[in-house]
Amino acid sequence: ANDTLNGSEIYYLHTDQTWNQAQADAVANGASQLLGVGLAGSAQTVGVLLEGFIRVASTEYLGTALAGAPVYISETTAGHFDFDRPTNNNEYVRIVGYCIDGHNPGDGTDVLIYFNPDNTWVEITA
């Protein structure tokens, strides 16, 4: 599909061939699917980053970015990176990469992330 994707946001490839924002609140929202990062434009002409280094805008990540720390799909905000792993029942945990340089989102600084989604994920059950 020729979806227009926001830059610095995580998407998964849906079975209907569209890119939807990933969110760790349910396994159907990116737990086992192909993941990519939007590059601020058409998925067909601008493309989707499937693996590699990407600078993520401060408005697109949650938590404190520490160099070397794993990065997860956010449980609370669709499409966002999160430096805190999901913890609630029926959510999933999937590492999508690692932080290269650390910052706090409150300081307005983008972070460099090595995006390399793990193929494994774990669903949280109580």
GROMACS .gro file of N, CA, C and O in nm:
model
  504
    1ALA      N    1   0.084  -0.119   0.000
    1ALA     CA    2   0.000   0.000   0.000
    1ALA      C    3   0.088   0.125   0.000
    1ALA      O    4   0.201   0.122   0.048
    2ASN      N    5   0.036   0.230  -0.051
    2ASN     CA    6   0.110   0.355  -0.057
    2ASN      C    7   0.075   0.442   0.064
    2ASN      O    8   0.026   0.553   0.051
    3ASP      N    9   0.099   0.389   0.183
    3ASP     CA   10   0.072   0.461   0.306
    3ASP      C   11   0.171   0.575   0.324
    3ASP      O   12   0.288   0.564   0.288
    4THR      N   13   0.126   0.685   0.382
    4THR     CA   14   0.215   0.794   0.421
    4THR      C   15   0.252   0.772   0.566
    4THR      O   16   0.165   0.768   0.654
    5LEU      N   17   0.382   0.753   0.593
    5LEU     CA   18   0.429   0.719   0.726
    5LEU      C   19   0.498   0.838   0.792
    5LEU      O   20   0.575   0.910   0.726
    6ASN      N   21   0.471   0.857   0.920
    6ASN     CA   22   0.540   0.960   0.996
    6ASN      C   23   0.684   0.919   1.018
    6ASN      O   24   0.714   0.802   1.039
    7GLY      N   25   0.773   1.016   1.015
    7GLY     CA   26   0.913   0.987   1.041
    7GLY      C   27   0.935   0.952   1.187
    7GLY      O   28   0.863   0.998   1.275
    8SER      N   29   1.034   0.866   1.213
    8SER     CA   30   1.074   0.827   1.349
    8SER      C   31   0.970   0.746   1.424
    8SER      O   32   0.975   0.738   1.546
    9GLU      N   33   0.875   0.685   1.355
    9GLU     CA   34   0.775   0.602   1.422
    9GLU      C   35   0.786   0.458   1.375
    9GLU      O   36   0.821   0.432   1.260
   10ILE      N   37   0.752   0.364   1.466
   10ILE     CA   38   0.761   0.222   1.436
   10ILE      C   39   0.629   0.174   1.378
   10ILE      O   40   0.522   0.201   1.432
   11TYR      N   41   0.638   0.099   1.268
   11TYR     CA   42   0.522   0.042   1.200
   11TYR      C   43   0.540  -0.108   1.184
   11TYR      O   44   0.652  -0.157   1.184
   12TYR      N   45   0.429  -0.178   1.169
   12TYR     CA   46   0.434  -0.320   1.135
   12TYR      C   47   0.356  -0.341   1.005
   12TYR      O   48   0.263  -0.267   0.974
   13LEU      N   49   0.397  -0.443   0.929
   13LEU     CA   50   0.330  -0.474   0.803
   13LEU      C   51   0.210  -0.563   0.834
   13LEU      O   52   0.225  -0.676   0.879
   14HIS      N   53   0.093  -0.509   0.811
   14HIS     CA   54  -0.033  -0.579   0.837
   14HIS      C   55  -0.059  -0.681   0.727
   14HIS      O   56  -0.006  -0.669   0.616
   15THR      N   57  -0.143  -0.781   0.754
   15THR     CA   58  -0.175  -0.883   0.654
   15THR      C   59  -0.246  -0.825   0.531
   15THR      O   60  -0.246  -0.887   0.426
   16ASP      N   61  -0.306  -0.705   0.544
   16ASP     CA   62  -0.371  -0.642   0.429
   16ASP      C   63  -0.272  -0.556   0.349
   16ASP      O   64  -0.313  -0.479   0.262
   17GLN      N   65  -0.143  -0.571   0.376
   17GLN     CA   66  -0.033  -0.504   0.306
   17GLN      C   67  -0.025  -0.355   0.334
   17GLN      O   68   0.032  -0.279   0.254
   18THR      N   69  -0.080  -0.310   0.445
   18THR     CA   70  -0.065  -0.171   0.486
   18THR      C   71   0.031  -0.166   0.604
   18THR      O   72   0.051  -0.264   0.675
   19TRP      N   73   0.090  -0.049   0.628
   19TRP     CA   74   0.178  -0.027   0.742
   19TRP      C   75   0.098   0.040   0.851
   19TRP      O   76   0.039   0.145   0.829
   20ASN      N   77   0.091  -0.023   0.969
   20ASN     CA   78   0.018   0.030   1.083
   20ASN      C   79   0.114   0.059   1.198
   20ASN      O   80   0.213  -0.012   1.215
   21GLN      N   81   0.082   0.159   1.279
   21GLN     CA   82   0.167   0.192   1.393
   21GLN      C   83   0.169   0.076   1.492
   21GLN      O   84   0.065   0.023   1.530
   22ALA      N   85   0.290   0.038   1.532
   22ALA     CA   86   0.306  -0.069   1.631
   22ALA      C   87   0.278  -0.016   1.770
   22ALA      O   88   0.306   0.100   1.801
   23GLN      N   89   0.220  -0.101   1.854
   23GLN     CA   90   0.196  -0.067   1.994
   23GLN      C   91   0.192  -0.197   2.073
   23GLN      O   92   0.124  -0.292   2.034
   24ALA      N   93   0.263  -0.200   2.185
   24ALA     CA   94   0.279  -0.323   2.263
   24ALA      C   95   0.158  -0.356   2.350
   24ALA      O   96   0.166  -0.442   2.436
   25ASP      N   97   0.044  -0.293   2.328
   25ASP     CA   98  -0.074  -0.318   2.409
   25ASP      C   99  -0.149  -0.444   2.370
   25ASP      O  100  -0.234  -0.492   2.444
   26ALA      N  101  -0.118  -0.502   2.253
   26ALA     CA  102  -0.181  -0.626   2.208
   26ALA      C  103  -0.090  -0.694   2.106
   26ALA      O  104  -0.030  -0.626   2.022
   27VAL      N  105  -0.082  -0.827   2.111
   27VAL     CA  106   0.011  -0.898   2.023
   27VAL      C  107  -0.019  -0.878   1.875
   27VAL      O  108   0.069  -0.893   1.791
   28ALA      N  109  -0.141  -0.843   1.840
   28ALA     CA  110  -0.177  -0.821   1.700
   28ALA      C  111  -0.118  -0.693   1.644
   28ALA      O  112  -0.123  -0.669   1.523
   29ASN      N  113  -0.059  -0.610   1.730
   29ASN     CA  114  -0.009  -0.478   1.689
   29ASN      C  115   0.144  -0.471   1.676
   29ASN      O  116   0.204  -0.372   1.711
   30GLY      N  117   0.205  -0.579   1.627
   30GLY     CA  118   0.348  -0.574   1.600
   30GLY      C  119   0.434  -0.672   1.674
   30GLY      O  120   0.557  -0.665   1.665
   31ALA      N  121   0.374  -0.766   1.746
   31ALA     CA  122   0.456  -0.862   1.822
   31ALA      C  123   0.538  -0.951   1.731
   31ALA      O  124   0.658  -0.968   1.750
   32SER      N  125   0.475  -1.010   1.630
   32SER     CA  126   0.544  -1.106   1.545
   32SER      C  127   0.560  -1.059   1.400
   32SER      O  128   0.623  -1.127   1.320
   33GLN      N  129   0.506  -0.946   1.366
   33GLN     CA  130   0.507  -0.898   1.229
   33GLN      C  131   0.640  -0.831   1.192
   33GLN      O  132   0.719  -0.793   1.277
   34LEU      N  133   0.658  -0.812   1.061
   34LEU     CA  134   0.772  -0.736   1.010
   34LEU      C  135   0.759  -0.592   1.059
   34LEU      O  136   0.653  -0.531   1.047
   35LEU      N  137   0.868  -0.538   1.115
   35LEU     CA  138   0.868  -0.400   1.165
   35LEU      C  139   0.953  -0.311   1.077
   35LEU      O  140   1.049  -0.356   1.014
   36GLY      N  141   0.920  -0.183   1.076
   36GLY     CA  142   0.999  -0.083   1.005
   36GLY      C  143   0.978   0.053   1.068
   36GLY      O  144   0.884   0.073   1.145
   37VAL      N  145   1.067   0.145   1.035
   37VAL     CA  146   1.055   0.283   1.083
   37VAL      C  147   1.018   0.371   0.966
   37VAL      O  148   1.080   0.365   0.859
   38GLY      N  149   0.914   0.452   0.987
   38GLY     CA  150   0.871   0.545   0.884
   38GLY      C  151   0.978   0.650   0.856
   38GLY      O  152   1.048   0.695   0.947
   39LEU      N  153   0.988   0.689   0.730
   39LEU     CA  154   1.089   0.787   0.688
   39LEU      C  155   1.024   0.917   0.642
   39LEU      O  156   1.080   0.989   0.561
   40ALA      N  157   0.906   0.947   0.694
   40ALA     CA  158   0.836   1.072   0.669
   40ALA      C  159   0.798   1.089   0.522
   40ALA      O  160   0.838   1.183   0.455
   41GLY      N  161   0.719   0.996   0.474
   41GLY     CA  162   0.671   1.006   0.338
   41GLY      C  163   0.604   0.876   0.295
   41GLY      O  164   0.571   0.790   0.377
   42SER      N  165   0.585   0.861   0.166
   42SER     CA  166   0.519   0.746   0.108
   42SER      C  167   0.602   0.619   0.129
   42SER      O  168   0.722   0.617   0.102
   43ALA      N  169   0.535   0.514   0.175
   43ALA     CA  170   0.605   0.386   0.194
   43ALA      C  171   0.659   0.332   0.062
   43ALA      O  172   0.761   0.264   0.060
   44GLN      N  173   0.593   0.366  -0.049
   44GLN     CA  174   0.637   0.315  -0.179
   44GLN      C  175   0.750   0.396  -0.240
   44GLN      O  176   0.838   0.340  -0.306
   45THR      N  177   0.750   0.527  -0.220
   45THR     CA  178   0.853   0.608  -0.285
   45THR      C  179   0.967   0.649  -0.193
   45THR      O  180   1.082   0.651  -0.234
   46VAL      N  181   0.936   0.679  -0.067
   46VAL     CA  182   1.040   0.716   0.030
   46VAL      C  183   1.097   0.591   0.095
   46VAL      O  184   1.216   0.581   0.120
   47GLY      N  185   1.010   0.495   0.123
   47GLY     CA  186   1.052   0.369   0.179
   47GLY      C  187   1.031   0.358   0.329
   47GLY      O  188   0.979   0.448   0.394
   48VAL      N  189   1.075   0.244   0.382
   48VAL     CA  190   1.064   0.212   0.523
   48VAL      C  191   1.198   0.153   0.565
   48VAL      O  192   1.252   0.066   0.498
   49LEU      N  193   1.254   0.201   0.677
   49LEU     CA  194   1.380   0.146   0.727
   49LEU      C  195   1.351   0.014   0.796
   49LEU      O  196   1.276   0.009   0.893
   50LEU      N  197   1.412  -0.095   0.747
   50LEU     CA  198   1.393  -0.226   0.808
   50LEU      C  199   1.504  -0.262   0.905
   50LEU      O  200   1.483  -0.340   0.997
   51GLU      N  201   1.621  -0.205   0.886
   51GLU     CA  202   1.734  -0.224   0.976
   51GLU      C  203   1.836  -0.115   0.949
   51GLU      O  204   1.858  -0.077   0.835
   52GLY      N  205   1.898  -0.067   1.056
   52GLY     CA  206   2.005   0.031   1.040
   52GLY      C  207   1.997   0.141   1.144
   52GLY      O  208   1.917   0.136   1.237
   53PHE      N  209   2.082   0.240   1.127
   53PHE     CA  210   2.088   0.353   1.220
   53PHE      C  211   1.986   0.458   1.179
   53PHE      O  212   1.972   0.489   1.061
   54ILE      N  213   1.918   0.511   1.280
   54ILE     CA  214   1.819   0.616   1.253
   54ILE      C  215   1.817   0.714   1.369
   54ILE      O  216   1.829   0.675   1.485
   55ARG      N  217   1.803   0.842   1.335
   55ARG     CA  218   1.790   0.945   1.438
   55ARG      C  219   1.641   0.961   1.466
   55ARG      O  220   1.562   0.989   1.376
   56VAL      N  221   1.602   0.939   1.592
   56VAL     CA  222   1.462   0.943   1.633
   56VAL      C  223   1.435   1.076   1.703
   56VAL      O  224   1.505   1.114   1.797
   57ALA      N  225   1.332   1.145   1.656
   57ALA     CA  226   1.295   1.275   1.712
   57ALA      C  227   1.257   1.262   1.859
   57ALA      O  228   1.200   1.161   1.901
   58SER      N  229   1.286   1.364   1.936
   58SER     CA  230   1.257   1.361   2.080
   58SER      C  231   1.109   1.344   2.109
   58SER      O  232   1.071   1.297   2.216
   59THR      N  233   1.024   1.378   2.014
   59THR     CA  234   0.879   1.364   2.032
   59THR      C  235   0.830   1.222   2.005
   59THR      O  236   0.712   1.193   2.023
   60GLU      N  237   0.920   1.133   1.961
   60GLU     CA  238   0.881   0.998   1.920
   60GLU      C  239   0.936   0.888   2.010
   60GLU      O  240   0.929   0.771   1.977
   61TYR      N  241   0.996   0.926   2.124
   61TYR     CA  242   1.041   0.824   2.218
   61TYR      C  243   1.004   0.862   2.360
   61TYR      O  244   0.987   0.979   2.392
   62LEU      N  245   0.992   0.759   2.442
   62LEU     CA  246   0.955   0.775   2.583
   62LEU      C  247   1.066   0.719   2.671
   62LEU      O  248   1.136   0.627   2.631
   63GLY      N  249   1.079   0.774   2.790
   63GLY     CA  250   1.180   0.725   2.883
   63GLY      C  251   1.314   0.795   2.863
   63GLY      O  252   1.329   0.881   2.777
   64THR      N  253   1.410   0.755   2.944
   64THR     CA  254   1.543   0.814   2.936
   64THR      C  255   1.633   0.726   2.851
   64THR      O  256   1.651   0.607   2.879
   65ALA      N  257   1.687   0.784   2.747
   65ALA     CA  258   1.773   0.711   2.653
   65ALA      C  259   1.914   0.702   2.709
   65ALA      O  260   1.980   0.804   2.727
   66LEU      N  261   1.957   0.580   2.736
   66LEU     CA  262   2.093   0.558   2.785
   66LEU      C  263   2.171   0.482   2.680
   66LEU      O  264   2.123   0.383   2.624
   67ALA      N  265   2.292   0.526   2.651
   67ALA     CA  266   2.375   0.460   2.551
   67ALA      C  267   2.390   0.312   2.584
   67ALA      O  268   2.416   0.274   2.698
   68GLY      N  269   2.367   0.228   2.485
   68GLY     CA  270   2.378   0.084   2.501
   68GLY      C  271   2.252   0.015   2.550
   68GLY      O  272   2.244  -0.108   2.551
   69ALA      N  273   2.152   0.092   2.590
   69ALA     CA  274   2.028   0.034   2.645
   69ALA      C  275   1.938  -0.018   2.533
   69ALA      O  276   1.932   0.038   2.425
   70PRO      N  277   1.862  -0.126   2.562
   70PRO     CA  278   1.766  -0.175   2.463
   70PRO      C  279   1.650  -0.078   2.447
   70PRO      O  280   1.617  -0.002   2.538
   71VAL      N  281   1.588  -0.083   2.331
   71VAL     CA  282   1.473   0.000   2.299
   71VAL      C  283   1.356  -0.092   2.266
   71VAL      O  284   1.373  -0.193   2.197
   72TYR      N  285   1.238  -0.057   2.314
   72TYR     CA  286   1.119  -0.139   2.298
   72TYR      C  287   1.011  -0.062   2.221
   72TYR      O  288   1.018   0.059   2.206
   73ILE      N  289   0.907  -0.134   2.182
   73ILE     CA  290   0.786  -0.072   2.128
   73ILE      C  291   0.705  -0.022   2.247
   73ILE      O  292   0.689  -0.093   2.345
   74SER      N  293   0.656   0.099   2.238
   74SER     CA  294   0.579   0.158   2.348
   74SER      C  295   0.448   0.085   2.372
   74SER      O  296   0.380   0.046   2.277
   75GLU      N  297   0.413   0.070   2.498
   75GLU     CA  298   0.283   0.011   2.535
   75GLU      C  299   0.174   0.117   2.540
   75GLU      O  300   0.056   0.087   2.531
   76THR      N  301   0.212   0.244   2.554
   76THR     CA  302   0.113   0.350   2.577
   76THR      C  303   0.089   0.440   2.457
   76THR      O  304  -0.020   0.497   2.445
   77THR      N  305   0.187   0.454   2.369
   77THR     CA  306   0.174   0.548   2.257
   77THR      C  307   0.208   0.478   2.126
   77THR      O  308   0.323   0.438   2.105
   78ALA      N  309   0.110   0.464   2.039
   78ALA     CA  310   0.129   0.395   1.911
   78ALA      C  311   0.242   0.458   1.830
   78ALA      O  312   0.251   0.580   1.819
   79GLY      N  313   0.328   0.372   1.777
   79GLY     CA  314   0.436   0.416   1.689
   79GLY      C  315   0.562   0.464   1.761
   79GLY      O  316   0.663   0.488   1.697
   80HIS      N  317   0.557   0.478   1.892
   80HIS     CA  318   0.671   0.533   1.965
   80HIS      C  319   0.770   0.427   2.012
   80HIS      O  320   0.733   0.313   2.041
   81PHE      N  321   0.895   0.468   2.020
   81PHE     CA  322   1.000   0.391   2.083
   81PHE      C  323   0.989   0.415   2.234
   81PHE      O  324   0.943   0.520   2.276
   82ASP      N  325   1.034   0.319   2.313
   82ASP     CA  326   1.029   0.335   2.459
   82ASP      C  327   1.151   0.270   2.521
   82ASP      O  328   1.190   0.160   2.482
   83PHE      N  329   1.212   0.340   2.617
   83PHE     CA  330   1.329   0.286   2.686
   83PHE      C  331   1.290   0.210   2.812
   83PHE      O  332   1.376   0.157   2.881
   84ASP      N  333   1.161   0.202   2.840
   84ASP     CA  334   1.110   0.120   2.949
   84ASP      C  335   1.028   0.008   2.886
   84ASP      O  336   0.942   0.033   2.800
   85ARG      N  337   1.052  -0.114   2.930
   85ARG     CA  338   0.979  -0.226   2.871
   85ARG      C  339   0.834  -0.228   2.920
   85ARG      O  340   0.805  -0.184   3.031
   86PRO      N  341   0.743  -0.280   2.838
   86PRO     CA  342   0.604  -0.295   2.881
   86PRO      C  343   0.595  -0.385   3.004
   86PRO      O  344   0.675  -0.478   3.019
   87THR      N  345   0.495  -0.361   3.089
   87THR     CA  346   0.484  -0.437   3.213
   87THR      C  347   0.343  -0.487   3.242
   87THR      O  348   0.324  -0.560   3.339
   88ASN      N  349   0.246  -0.450   3.164
   88ASN     CA  350   0.107  -0.484   3.195
   88ASN      C  351   0.062  -0.616   3.134
   88ASN      O  352   0.113  -0.658   3.029
   89ASN      N  353  -0.035  -0.679   3.197
   89ASN     CA  354  -0.091  -0.804   3.150
   89ASN      C  355  -0.142  -0.792   3.007
   89ASN      O  356  -0.200  -0.691   2.969
   90ASN      N  357  -0.119  -0.895   2.926
   90ASN     CA  358  -0.161  -0.907   2.787
   90ASN      C  359  -0.086  -0.815   2.691
   90ASN      O  360  -0.124  -0.803   2.575
   91GLU      N  361   0.017  -0.749   2.738
   91GLU     CA  362   0.104  -0.671   2.649
   91GLU      C  363   0.221  -0.760   2.609
   91GLU      O  364   0.239  -0.869   2.664
   92TYR      N  365   0.300  -0.713   2.514
   92TYR     CA  366   0.417  -0.791   2.474
   92TYR      C  367   0.543  -0.708   2.485
   92TYR      O  368   0.540  -0.585   2.482
   93VAL      N  369   0.654  -0.777   2.499
   93VAL     CA  370   0.786  -0.714   2.506
   93VAL      C  371   0.865  -0.760   2.385
   93VAL      O  372   0.880  -0.881   2.362
   94ARG      N  373   0.914  -0.664   2.308
   94ARG     CA  374   0.998  -0.696   2.191
   94ARG      C  375   1.104  -0.588   2.180
   94ARG      O  376   1.073  -0.470   2.166
   95ILE      N  377   1.229  -0.629   2.184
   95ILE     CA  378   1.340  -0.535   2.166
   95ILE      C  379   1.349  -0.502   2.017
   95ILE      O  380   1.350  -0.591   1.932
   96VAL      N  381   1.355  -0.373   1.986
   96VAL     CA  382   1.362  -0.331   1.846
   96VAL      C  383   1.496  -0.268   1.810
   96VAL      O  384   1.519  -0.233   1.695
   97GLY      N  385   1.584  -0.254   1.908
   97GLY     CA  386   1.715  -0.197   1.878
   97GLY      C  387   1.785  -0.154   2.005
   97GLY      O  388   1.745  -0.190   2.116
   98TYR      N  389   1.890  -0.072   1.984
   98TYR     CA  390   1.971  -0.025   2.096
   98TYR      C  391   2.005   0.122   2.078
   98TYR      O  392   2.024   0.170   1.966
   99CYS      N  393   2.011   0.191   2.189
   99CYS     CA  394   2.044   0.333   2.190
   99CYS      C  395   2.194   0.350   2.169
   99CYS      O  396   2.275   0.282   2.233
  100ILE      N  397   2.231   0.441   2.083
  100ILE     CA  398   2.373   0.468   2.056
  100ILE      C  399   2.419   0.589   2.135
  100ILE      O  400   2.529   0.591   2.189
  101ASP      N  401   2.337   0.693   2.141
  101ASP     CA  402   2.371   0.809   2.225
  101ASP      C  403   2.252   0.841   2.314
  101ASP      O  404   2.138   0.827   2.275
  102GLY      N  405   2.277   0.877   2.437
  102GLY     CA  406   2.170   0.893   2.534
  102GLY      C  407   2.127   1.036   2.557
  102GLY      O  408   2.208   1.127   2.555
  103HIS      N  409   1.996   1.054   2.577
  103HIS     CA  410   1.937   1.184   2.608
  103HIS      C  411   1.806   1.163   2.680
  103HIS      O  412   1.748   1.055   2.677
  104ASN      N  413   1.754   1.267   2.738
  104ASN     CA  414   1.624   1.266   2.801
  104ASN      C  415   1.527   1.333   2.705
  104ASN      O  416   1.557   1.439   2.651
  105PRO      N  417   1.407   1.276   2.680
  105PRO     CA  418   1.314   1.339   2.585
  105PRO      C  419   1.277   1.482   2.624
  105PRO      O  420   1.244   1.563   2.540
  106GLY      N  421   1.284   1.514   2.753
  106GLY     CA  422   1.251   1.648   2.798
  106GLY      C  423   1.350   1.755   2.754
  106GLY      O  424   1.318   1.873   2.754
  107ASP      N  425   1.470   1.714   2.711
  107ASP     CA  426   1.568   1.814   2.669
  107ASP      C  427   1.557   1.848   2.521
  107ASP      O  428   1.631   1.929   2.469
  108GLY      N  429   1.461   1.784   2.451
  108GLY     CA  430   1.437   1.817   2.310
  108GLY      C  431   1.542   1.765   2.215
  108GLY      O  432   1.549   1.808   2.100
  109THR      N  433   1.623   1.669   2.257
  109THR     CA  434   1.731   1.617   2.175
  109THR      C  435   1.691   1.485   2.111
  109THR      O  436   1.638   1.397   2.178
  110ASP      N  437   1.717   1.472   1.982
  110ASP     CA  438   1.695   1.346   1.912
  110ASP      C  439   1.796   1.243   1.963
  110ASP      O  440   1.900   1.279   2.017
  111VAL      N  441   1.765   1.115   1.944
  111VAL     CA  442   1.857   1.009   1.981
  111VAL      C  443   1.890   0.924   1.859
  111VAL      O  444   1.808   0.909   1.769
  112LEU      N  445   2.012   0.872   1.859
  112LEU     CA  446   2.055   0.780   1.753
  112LEU      C  447   2.029   0.638   1.802
  112LEU      O  448   2.075   0.600   1.910
  113ILE      N  449   1.955   0.562   1.722
  113ILE     CA  450   1.919   0.425   1.756
  113ILE      C  451   1.965   0.333   1.644
  113ILE      O  452   1.952   0.366   1.526
  114TYR      N  453   2.019   0.218   1.684
  114TYR     CA  454   2.043   0.112   1.588
  114TYR      C  455   1.918   0.027   1.587
  114TYR      O  456   1.888  -0.043   1.683
  115PHE      N  457   1.838   0.038   1.480
  115PHE     CA  458   1.711  -0.033   1.467
  115PHE      C  459   1.739  -0.171   1.408
  115PHE      O  460   1.786  -0.183   1.293
  116ASN      N  461   1.716  -0.274   1.487
  116ASN     CA  462   1.739  -0.412   1.446
  116ASN      C  463   1.643  -0.501   1.525
  116ASN      O  464   1.682  -0.565   1.622
  117PRO      N  465   1.514  -0.503   1.487
  117PRO     CA  466   1.412  -0.572   1.566
  117PRO      C  467   1.443  -0.720   1.586
  117PRO      O  468   1.477  -0.792   1.492
  118ASP      N  469   1.430  -0.763   1.711
  118ASP     CA  470   1.448  -0.904   1.744
  118ASP      C  471   1.328  -0.980   1.689
  118ASP      O  472   1.217  -0.928   1.683
  119ASN      N  473   1.351  -1.103   1.647
  119ASN     CA  474   1.241  -1.185   1.596
  119ASN      C  475   1.159  -1.248   1.707
  119ASN      O  476   1.052  -1.303   1.682
  120THR      N  477   1.211  -1.242   1.830
  120THR     CA  478   1.139  -1.302   1.941
  120THR      C  479   1.065  -1.196   2.022
  120THR      O  480   1.104  -1.080   2.023
  121TRP      N  481   0.961  -1.237   2.089
  121TRP     CA  482   0.881  -1.150   2.172
  121TRP      C  483   0.817  -1.234   2.282
  121TRP      O  484   0.806  -1.355   2.269
  122VAL      N  485   0.777  -1.169   2.389
  122VAL     CA  486   0.717  -1.237   2.503
  122VAL      C  487   0.589  -1.164   2.540
  122VAL      O  488   0.588  -1.041   2.555
  123GLU      N  489   0.480  -1.240   2.558
  123GLU     CA  490   0.356  -1.180   2.605
  123GLU      C  491   0.353  -1.188   2.757
  123GLU      O  492   0.386  -1.291   2.816
  124ILE      N  493   0.313  -1.080   2.819
  124ILE     CA  494   0.306  -1.072   2.965
  124ILE      C  495   0.170  -1.127   3.008
  124ILE      O  496   0.066  -1.084   2.960
  125THR      N  497   0.173  -1.224   3.101
  125THR     CA  498   0.049  -1.278   3.156
  125THR      C  499   0.059  -1.281   3.308
  125THR      O  500   0.166  -1.303   3.364
  126ALA      N  501  -0.052  -1.255   3.370
  126ALA     CA  502  -0.053  -1.251   3.517
  126ALA      C  503  -0.077  -1.388   3.575
  126ALA      O  504  -0.131  -1.475   3.518
   0.00000   0.00000   0.00000
